[in-house]
Amino acid sequence: MPVIDKVAPEQALERVRAELGELAADINLNWGHVDVRSEPANLPEVARKLRDGEGLRCLFFTFLSAVDWTTFGGEEGGAADLPAPYEVLIHLYSPDFVIHVNIHVPLKEELICPTISGVFGGALWHEREAHEMFGIHFEGHPGLTNLYLPEDFEGHPLRKTFKLPSRIVKDWPGAKDPAEAAAGGR
């Protein structure tokens, strides 16, 4: 059974800073997790260094998703006032050192981010979902096809600007006609 060498959050922070150096713009502690802000172009290398770093070994890819920081409906300022209206969010975990790392990738004008599926194979499905639901294109992904929605579906349902279609209300097929029910019919 492997020996787990749990490190304190401050020690984890220093290990991540030493490993990433200038690759990440901002590295901080956030509730015991190490938060790393990475430019999209650096993401594959950041993920690789976090996975392969001797004092880190973040071997467990937990999830990848996106965050829409705009206001609902895009009104009152919205995306134009934000430094990055969308962000890709990735969580990695080191079972050897009990280190949690969150990678934040701000997406400014274009919603394009390099894939990390070459580093973590589990990212394939997560990137497909973020592509389908938020419209983020993952460069180098081998197959950005929809997981949930039909291929001809228009829009990205998890964006705050997505207008929900009104539901077509149909009568319940087992409902009784009120006039017939009052007359004692079935």
Backbone as JSON, one array per atom type, in Angstrom:
{
  "sequence": "MPVIDKVAPEQALERVRAELGELAADINLNWGHVDVRSEPANLPEVARKLRDGEGLRCLFFTFLSAVDWTTFGGEEGGAADLPAPYEVLIHLYSPDFVIHVNIHVPLKEELICPTISGVFGGALWHEREAHEMFGIHFEGHPGLTNLYLPEDFEGHPLRKTFKLPSRIVKDWPGAKDPAEAAAGGR",
  "N": [[0.85, -1.19, 0.0], [0.63, 2.2, -0.91], [2.39, 4.91, 0.62], [0.91, 7.75, 1.91], [1.74, 11.06, 1.67], [0.76, 13.58, 3.13], [0.55, 17.01, 2.55], [0.77, 20.32, 3.91], [-1.52, 23.01, 3.11], [-0.12, 25.45, 2.51], [2.41, 24.48, 1.91], [1.79, 22.94, -0.33], [1.03, 25.01, -2.05], [3.52, 26.31, -2.42], [4.93, 24.26, -3.7], [3.52, 24.03, -6.12], [3.92, 26.61, -7.18], [6.72, 26.54, -7.51], [6.97, 24.52, -9.42], [5.49, 25.44, -11.66], [6.36, 28.04, -12.2], [6.83, 30.71, -14.39], [4.76, 29.99, -16.04], [2.16, 30.2, -15.14], [-0.05, 32.82, -14.4], [-1.14, 33.62, -11.97], [-1.12, 32.31, -8.78], [-2.65, 31.0, -6.03], [-3.94, 30.33, -2.67], [-7.08, 28.87, -1.97], [-9.43, 28.23, 0.15], [-7.99, 25.96, 1.05], [-7.43, 24.69, -1.32], [-5.29, 24.83, -4.17], [-5.29, 27.47, -6.32], [-4.86, 28.11, -9.7], [-4.21, 30.38, -12.23], [-4.27, 30.34, -15.62], [-3.13, 31.2, -18.87], [-4.81, 30.48, -21.95], [-3.05, 29.43, -23.98], [-0.98, 28.3, -22.51], [-2.1, 26.19, -21.16], [-2.01, 23.23, -21.78], [0.69, 22.64, -21.12], [0.81, 23.49, -18.44], [-1.02, 21.69, -17.26], [0.35, 19.29, -17.79], [2.75, 19.65, -16.32], [1.7, 19.79, -13.73], [0.72, 17.21, -13.5], [3.04, 15.62, -13.87], [4.97, 16.65, -12.15], [7.37, 16.11, -9.64], [6.98, 16.64, -6.87], [4.28, 16.99, -6.84], [2.42, 15.42, -8.55], [-0.3, 15.32, -9.6], [-2.34, 13.22, -10.44], [-4.96, 12.54, -10.77], [-7.61, 13.38, -12.65], [-10.35, 15.28, -12.1], [-12.59, 16.93, -12.99], [-13.7, 18.96, -15.78], [-15.08, 21.97, -16.66], [-17.1, 24.84, -17.51], [-17.51, 28.36, -16.86], [-19.86, 30.91, -16.94], [-19.5, 34.18, -16.67], [-21.01, 36.37, -17.24], [-23.84, 38.66, -17.05], [-27.29, 37.71, -16.55], [-29.05, 37.38, -19.54], [-27.39, 39.19, -20.71], [-27.58, 41.89, -20.12], [-27.25, 45.3, -18.84], [-24.37, 46.17, -18.8], [-22.7, 43.58, -18.66], [-20.87, 41.25, -20.67], [-19.04, 43.01, -21.89], [-17.92, 44.56, -19.88], [-16.37, 42.85, -18.4], [-13.2, 41.33, -17.57], [-12.78, 38.76, -18.53], [-15.27, 37.1, -19.94], [-15.97, 34.38, -19.97], [-14.86, 31.26, -18.58], [-12.75, 28.43, -18.44], [-12.8, 25.77, -16.22], [-10.89, 23.6, -14.31], [-10.33, 20.74, -12.33], [-7.86, 19.11, -10.5], [-6.29, 16.39, -8.75], [-4.0, 15.22, -6.31], [-3.36, 12.12, -5.26], [-1.17, 11.1, -3.9], [-0.03, 13.18, -2.39], [-2.16, 14.53, -1.35], [-3.22, 16.9, -2.56], [-5.2, 19.44, -3.84], [-5.91, 20.98, -6.88], [-7.07, 23.72, -8.67], [-7.55, 24.8, -11.89], [-7.89, 27.76, -13.56], [-8.96, 29.08, -16.54], [-9.11, 31.87, -18.25], [-11.25, 33.07, -20.81], [-11.21, 35.36, -23.26], [-11.92, 37.23, -25.85], [-12.36, 35.31, -27.99], [-13.85, 32.14, -27.79], [-11.95, 29.92, -27.42], [-9.93, 27.22, -26.58], [-7.07, 25.26, -25.84], [-7.04, 21.67, -26.08], [-6.8, 19.38, -23.34], [-6.8, 16.74, -23.5], [-4.77, 15.1, -24.38], [-3.13, 14.98, -22.23], [-4.72, 14.28, -20.03], [-6.8, 11.76, -20.52], [-9.43, 11.49, -19.69], [-10.55, 13.95, -20.03], [-11.75, 14.16, -22.47], [-14.61, 13.69, -22.73], [-15.58, 15.68, -21.0], [-14.7, 18.02, -22.23], [-16.18, 17.87, -24.58], [-18.75, 18.23, -23.54], [-18.55, 20.86, -22.46], [-18.12, 22.22, -24.82], [-20.52, 21.76, -26.18], [-22.49, 22.81, -24.4], [-21.6, 25.4, -23.7], [-20.34, 26.46, -25.93], [-17.59, 26.51, -26.32], [-14.65, 26.1, -28.1], [-12.42, 23.47, -28.33], [-9.28, 23.33, -29.24], [-7.59, 20.9, -31.12], [-8.95, 18.76, -30.12], [-10.14, 15.48, -30.69], [-12.79, 14.92, -31.51], [-15.32, 16.84, -31.39], [-18.26, 16.35, -30.8], [-21.8, 16.42, -30.13], [-23.08, 15.48, -26.91], [-25.54, 15.4, -25.57], [-27.56, 16.9, -26.9], [-29.47, 17.15, -30.0], [-27.73, 17.14, -33.15], [-28.53, 19.24, -34.82], [-29.36, 21.21, -33.1], [-29.72, 24.55, -32.03], [-27.79, 27.0, -30.46], [-26.47, 27.45, -27.07], [-27.12, 25.96, -24.22], [-26.21, 26.45, -21.51], [-25.26, 29.0, -21.37], [-25.77, 32.25, -20.11], [-27.12, 33.97, -21.74], [-28.77, 32.44, -23.25], [-31.94, 31.89, -24.48], [-34.66, 30.42, -23.03], [-36.87, 28.22, -24.57], [-40.41, 28.57, -24.77], [-42.58, 26.31, -23.19], [-44.59, 23.98, -24.84], [-47.83, 23.51, -24.06], [-49.64, 20.67, -23.51], [-52.7, 18.9, -23.31], [-53.21, 16.55, -20.74], [-53.17, 13.15, -21.56], [-54.84, 11.41, -20.16], [-56.78, 12.94, -18.99], [-60.05, 13.97, -17.95], [-62.93, 15.07, -19.73], [-64.35, 18.04, -18.66], [-67.15, 18.59, -18.9], [-68.19, 16.1, -19.48], [-67.43, 14.72, -17.19], [-69.0, 16.02, -15.26], [-71.47, 15.15, -16.0], [-71.42, 12.6, -15.16], [-70.12, 10.73, -16.65], [-67.46, 8.6, -17.84]],
  "CA": [[0.0, 0.0, 0.0], [1.48, 3.39, -0.98], [2.37, 5.82, 1.75], [0.4, 9.07, 1.54], [2.52, 12.12, 2.29], [-0.1, 14.76, 3.09], [1.27, 18.27, 2.76], [-0.06, 21.45, 4.32], [-1.9, 23.84, 1.95], [0.94, 26.4, 2.18], [3.48, 23.72, 1.27], [1.28, 22.61, -1.67], [1.12, 26.25, -2.82], [4.92, 26.52, -2.8], [5.3, 23.23, -4.68], [2.91, 24.39, -7.41], [4.64, 27.8, -7.67], [8.05, 26.13, -7.96], [6.84, 23.7, -10.63], [4.94, 26.17, -12.81], [7.16, 29.23, -12.48], [6.2, 31.78, -15.16], [3.68, 29.47, -16.88], [0.86, 30.61, -14.6], [-0.06, 34.24, -14.04], [-1.6, 33.85, -10.61], [-1.25, 31.06, -8.02], [-3.05, 31.36, -4.67], [-4.72, 29.36, -1.91], [-8.51, 29.16, -1.89], [-10.07, 27.23, 0.99], [-7.18, 24.75, 1.09], [-7.1, 24.27, -2.68], [-4.4, 25.73, -4.89], [-5.91, 28.04, -7.52], [-3.89, 28.51, -10.71], [-4.79, 31.07, -13.38], [-3.4, 30.06, -16.76], [-3.57, 31.64, -20.19], [-5.15, 29.3, -22.76], [-1.9, 28.86, -24.71], [-0.13, 27.57, -21.58], [-2.85, 25.16, -20.44], [-1.5, 21.86, -21.85], [1.96, 22.53, -20.38], [0.47, 23.6, -17.01], [-1.6, 20.4, -16.87], [1.42, 18.29, -17.85], [3.65, 19.87, -15.19], [0.99, 19.41, -12.51], [0.64, 15.74, -13.49], [4.36, 14.97, -13.82], [5.87, 17.25, -11.16], [7.74, 15.13, -8.61], [6.37, 16.97, -5.59], [2.85, 17.25, -7.03], [1.8, 14.21, -9.07], [-1.77, 15.44, -9.7], [-2.65, 12.17, -11.41], [-6.4, 12.31, -10.85], [-8.4, 14.43, -13.3], [-11.69, 15.19, -11.54], [-13.57, 17.45, -13.94], [-13.49, 20.18, -16.56], [-16.35, 22.6, -17.03], [-16.94, 26.25, -17.85], [-18.28, 29.31, -16.07], [-20.31, 32.11, -17.65], [-19.47, 35.26, -15.69], [-21.82, 37.5, -17.69], [-25.12, 38.79, -16.37], [-28.37, 37.04, -17.26], [-29.58, 38.11, -20.68], [-26.37, 40.09, -21.25], [-28.0, 43.27, -19.93], [-26.57, 46.14, -17.86], [-22.92, 45.95, -18.8], [-22.47, 42.24, -19.17], [-19.56, 40.76, -21.1], [-18.12, 44.08, -22.27], [-17.28, 45.09, -18.68], [-15.6, 41.81, -17.72], [-11.92, 41.01, -18.18], [-12.96, 37.5, -19.25], [-16.66, 36.72, -19.69], [-16.09, 32.94, -19.77], [-13.64, 30.63, -18.09], [-12.71, 26.97, -18.32], [-12.4, 25.41, -14.86], [-10.41, 22.22, -14.26], [-9.9, 20.31, -11.0], [-6.96, 17.97, -10.45], [-6.04, 15.95, -7.38], [-2.84, 14.37, -6.1], [-3.61, 11.16, -4.18], [0.06, 10.87, -3.15], [0.27, 14.28, -1.48], [-3.44, 15.11, -0.96], [-3.22, 18.28, -3.05], [-6.27, 19.79, -4.79], [-5.52, 22.12, -7.72], [-8.08, 24.23, -9.59], [-6.97, 25.61, -12.95], [-8.84, 28.71, -14.15], [-8.48, 29.54, -17.85], [-10.02, 32.92, -18.74], [-11.43, 33.17, -22.26], [-11.58, 36.76, -23.48], [-12.75, 37.49, -27.02], [-12.76, 34.08, -28.66], [-14.03, 31.01, -26.89], [-11.08, 28.87, -27.92], [-9.02, 26.73, -25.55], [-6.46, 24.01, -26.29], [-7.47, 20.47, -25.38], [-5.85, 18.71, -22.45], [-7.09, 15.3, -23.61], [-3.51, 14.39, -24.54], [-2.53, 14.87, -20.89], [-5.72, 13.53, -19.26], [-7.78, 11.19, -21.45], [-10.77, 11.69, -19.16], [-11.05, 15.27, -20.41], [-12.44, 14.1, -23.76], [-16.06, 13.87, -22.57], [-15.83, 16.96, -20.35], [-14.54, 19.06, -23.24], [-17.35, 17.79, -25.47], [-19.89, 18.83, -22.85], [-18.34, 22.32, -22.41], [-18.3, 22.7, -26.2], [-21.95, 21.71, -26.5], [-23.31, 23.64, -23.51], [-21.12, 26.79, -23.63], [-19.82, 26.91, -27.22], [-16.13, 26.64, -26.27], [-13.98, 25.2, -29.04], [-11.18, 22.93, -27.78], [-8.36, 23.05, -30.35], [-6.88, 19.64, -31.03], [-9.84, 17.69, -29.65], [-10.38, 14.6, -31.84], [-14.18, 14.79, -31.96], [-16.25, 17.67, -30.62], [-19.65, 16.09, -31.17], [-22.72, 16.59, -29.01], [-23.38, 14.37, -26.01], [-26.93, 15.42, -25.11], [-28.52, 17.56, -27.79], [-29.36, 16.77, -31.41], [-26.7, 17.89, -33.88], [-29.07, 20.46, -35.43], [-29.79, 22.12, -32.05], [-29.09, 25.86, -32.14], [-27.55, 27.69, -29.19], [-25.69, 26.8, -26.02], [-28.07, 26.09, -23.11], [-25.69, 26.9, -20.21], [-24.92, 30.42, -21.41], [-26.82, 33.07, -19.5], [-27.87, 34.67, -22.79], [-29.63, 31.48, -23.94], [-33.37, 32.07, -24.21], [-35.37, 29.16, -22.91], [-38.1, 28.21, -25.36], [-41.59, 28.33, -23.95], [-43.04, 24.93, -23.27], [-45.9, 23.8, -25.46], [-48.66, 22.81, -23.09], [-50.59, 19.72, -24.09], [-53.58, 18.29, -22.33], [-52.81, 15.23, -20.31], [-54.01, 12.22, -22.32], [-55.82, 10.72, -19.31], [-57.68, 13.91, -18.39], [-61.47, 13.82, -18.29], [-63.61, 16.25, -20.22], [-65.12, 18.55, -17.52], [-68.6, 18.46, -19.13], [-68.51, 14.67, -19.39], [-67.27, 14.32, -15.79], [-70.13, 16.54, -14.52], [-72.65, 14.36, -16.36], [-71.28, 11.28, -14.58], [-69.45, 9.82, -17.58], [-66.1, 8.2, -17.51]],
  "C": [[0.89, 1.24, 0.0], [1.31, 4.26, 0.26], [1.9, 7.18, 1.25], [1.15, 10.1, 2.34], [1.71, 13.4, 2.2], [0.72, 16.0, 3.4], [0.28, 19.35, 3.16], [-0.39, 22.3, 3.09], [-0.8, 24.82, 1.54], [2.1, 25.71, 1.48], [3.06, 23.32, -0.15], [1.38, 23.83, -2.58], [2.55, 26.48, -3.31], [5.39, 25.5, -3.83], [4.76, 23.58, -6.07], [3.63, 25.6, -8.0], [6.01, 27.42, -8.22], [7.98, 25.35, -9.28], [6.42, 24.52, -11.85], [5.74, 27.42, -13.16], [6.36, 30.3, -13.21], [5.03, 31.3, -16.04], [2.3, 29.95, -16.43], [0.96, 32.04, -14.09], [-0.32, 34.46, -12.55], [-1.79, 32.51, -9.91], [-1.5, 31.44, -6.56], [-3.71, 30.17, -3.98], [-6.16, 29.82, -1.85], [-9.17, 28.02, -1.13], [-9.31, 25.89, 0.97], [-6.84, 24.17, -0.27], [-6.14, 25.29, -3.28], [-5.12, 26.17, -6.16], [-4.82, 28.55, -8.45], [-4.64, 29.19, -11.84], [-3.8, 30.93, -14.53], [-3.99, 30.66, -18.03], [-3.86, 30.39, -21.03], [-3.95, 28.64, -23.44], [-1.01, 28.0, -23.81], [-0.8, 26.35, -20.95], [-2.29, 23.75, -20.58], [-0.2, 21.66, -21.06], [1.73, 22.62, -18.87], [-0.08, 22.27, -16.52], [-0.54, 19.31, -16.82], [2.37, 18.43, -16.65], [2.99, 19.51, -13.86], [0.89, 17.88, -12.38], [2.01, 15.11, -13.22], [5.3, 15.52, -12.77], [6.11, 16.31, -9.99], [7.07, 15.4, -7.26], [4.88, 17.22, -5.66], [2.1, 15.98, -7.39], [0.27, 14.27, -9.01], [-2.24, 14.48, -10.79], [-4.13, 12.01, -11.66], [-7.09, 13.54, -11.44], [-9.83, 14.27, -12.79], [-12.74, 15.69, -12.52], [-13.03, 18.66, -14.69], [-14.87, 20.7, -16.89], [-16.06, 24.05, -17.4], [-17.83, 27.08, -16.94], [-18.6, 30.5, -16.95], [-20.42, 33.22, -16.61], [-20.32, 36.45, -16.11], [-23.1, 37.58, -16.85], [-26.19, 38.05, -17.17], [-28.91, 37.93, -18.36], [-28.59, 39.08, -21.3], [-26.7, 41.56, -21.07], [-27.14, 43.97, -18.89], [-25.08, 45.83, -17.78], [-22.59, 44.63, -19.42], [-21.04, 41.99, -19.58], [-18.57, 41.87, -21.42], [-17.35, 44.63, -21.07], [-16.38, 44.09, -17.98], [-14.25, 41.6, -18.39], [-11.97, 39.71, -18.98], [-14.38, 36.99, -18.97], [-16.88, 35.21, -19.46], [-14.77, 32.41, -19.25], [-13.82, 29.12, -18.11], [-12.16, 26.68, -16.93], [-12.07, 23.92, -14.82], [-9.99, 21.91, -12.83], [-9.04, 19.06, -11.12], [-6.68, 17.63, -8.99], [-4.81, 15.05, -7.34], [-3.15, 13.4, -4.96], [-2.37, 10.89, -3.33], [0.29, 11.92, -2.08], [-0.99, 14.99, -0.97], [-3.46, 16.61, -1.28], [-4.37, 18.43, -4.05], [-5.81, 21.03, -5.56], [-6.67, 22.46, -8.66], [-7.37, 25.1, -10.61], [-8.08, 26.45, -13.56], [-8.23, 29.22, -15.45], [-9.46, 30.59, -18.38], [-10.04, 32.95, -20.26], [-11.98, 34.55, -22.56], [-12.47, 36.94, -24.69], [-13.27, 36.2, -27.65], [-12.86, 32.95, -27.65], [-13.27, 29.8, -27.44], [-10.08, 28.52, -26.83], [-8.36, 25.46, -26.07], [-6.96, 22.83, -25.47], [-6.39, 20.0, -24.41], [-6.06, 17.19, -22.49], [-5.83, 14.48, -23.87], [-2.79, 14.19, -23.22], [-3.43, 14.01, -20.0], [-6.8, 13.05, -20.22], [-9.21, 11.4, -21.0], [-11.38, 13.03, -19.54], [-11.85, 15.25, -21.7], [-13.93, 14.39, -23.62], [-16.38, 15.22, -21.95], [-15.71, 18.11, -21.34], [-15.69, 19.05, -24.24], [-18.56, 18.46, -24.83], [-19.75, 20.36, -22.8], [-18.51, 22.94, -23.79], [-19.79, 22.8, -26.53], [-22.76, 22.71, -25.68], [-22.9, 25.11, -23.47], [-20.6, 27.33, -24.96], [-18.32, 27.13, -27.23], [-15.53, 25.62, -27.22], [-12.65, 24.77, -28.43], [-10.29, 22.5, -28.95], [-7.61, 21.75, -30.1], [-7.72, 18.49, -30.51], [-10.2, 16.81, -30.84], [-11.83, 14.49, -32.31], [-15.16, 15.56, -31.11], [-17.68, 17.48, -31.13], [-20.52, 16.19, -29.93], [-22.89, 15.31, -28.21], [-24.87, 14.26, -25.72], [-27.93, 15.89, -26.16], [-28.4, 17.05, -29.22], [-28.36, 17.68, -32.13], [-27.23, 19.19, -34.5], [-29.58, 21.46, -34.4], [-29.03, 23.43, -32.17], [-28.97, 26.49, -30.76], [-26.77, 26.83, -28.22], [-26.43, 27.0, -24.7], [-27.51, 26.58, -21.77], [-25.13, 28.32, -20.23], [-26.07, 31.21, -20.82], [-27.65, 33.8, -20.54], [-28.81, 33.73, -23.53], [-31.07, 31.68, -23.51], [-34.05, 30.72, -24.16], [-36.65, 29.22, -23.74], [-39.29, 27.95, -24.44], [-42.09, 26.91, -24.21], [-44.42, 24.89, -23.92], [-46.72, 22.96, -24.5], [-49.67, 21.95, -23.82], [-51.46, 19.19, -22.97], [-53.06, 16.91, -21.99], [-53.73, 14.22, -20.97], [-55.06, 11.51, -21.46], [-56.83, 11.66, -18.65], [-59.12, 13.68, -18.86], [-61.99, 15.14, -18.81], [-64.47, 16.76, -19.08], [-66.63, 18.39, -17.7], [-69.02, 17.02, -18.97], [-68.41, 14.21, -17.94], [-68.46, 14.8, -14.97], [-71.39, 15.74, -14.8], [-72.54, 12.92, -15.84], [-70.63, 10.28, -15.51], [-68.04, 9.5, -17.13], [-65.15, 9.22, -17.95]]
}
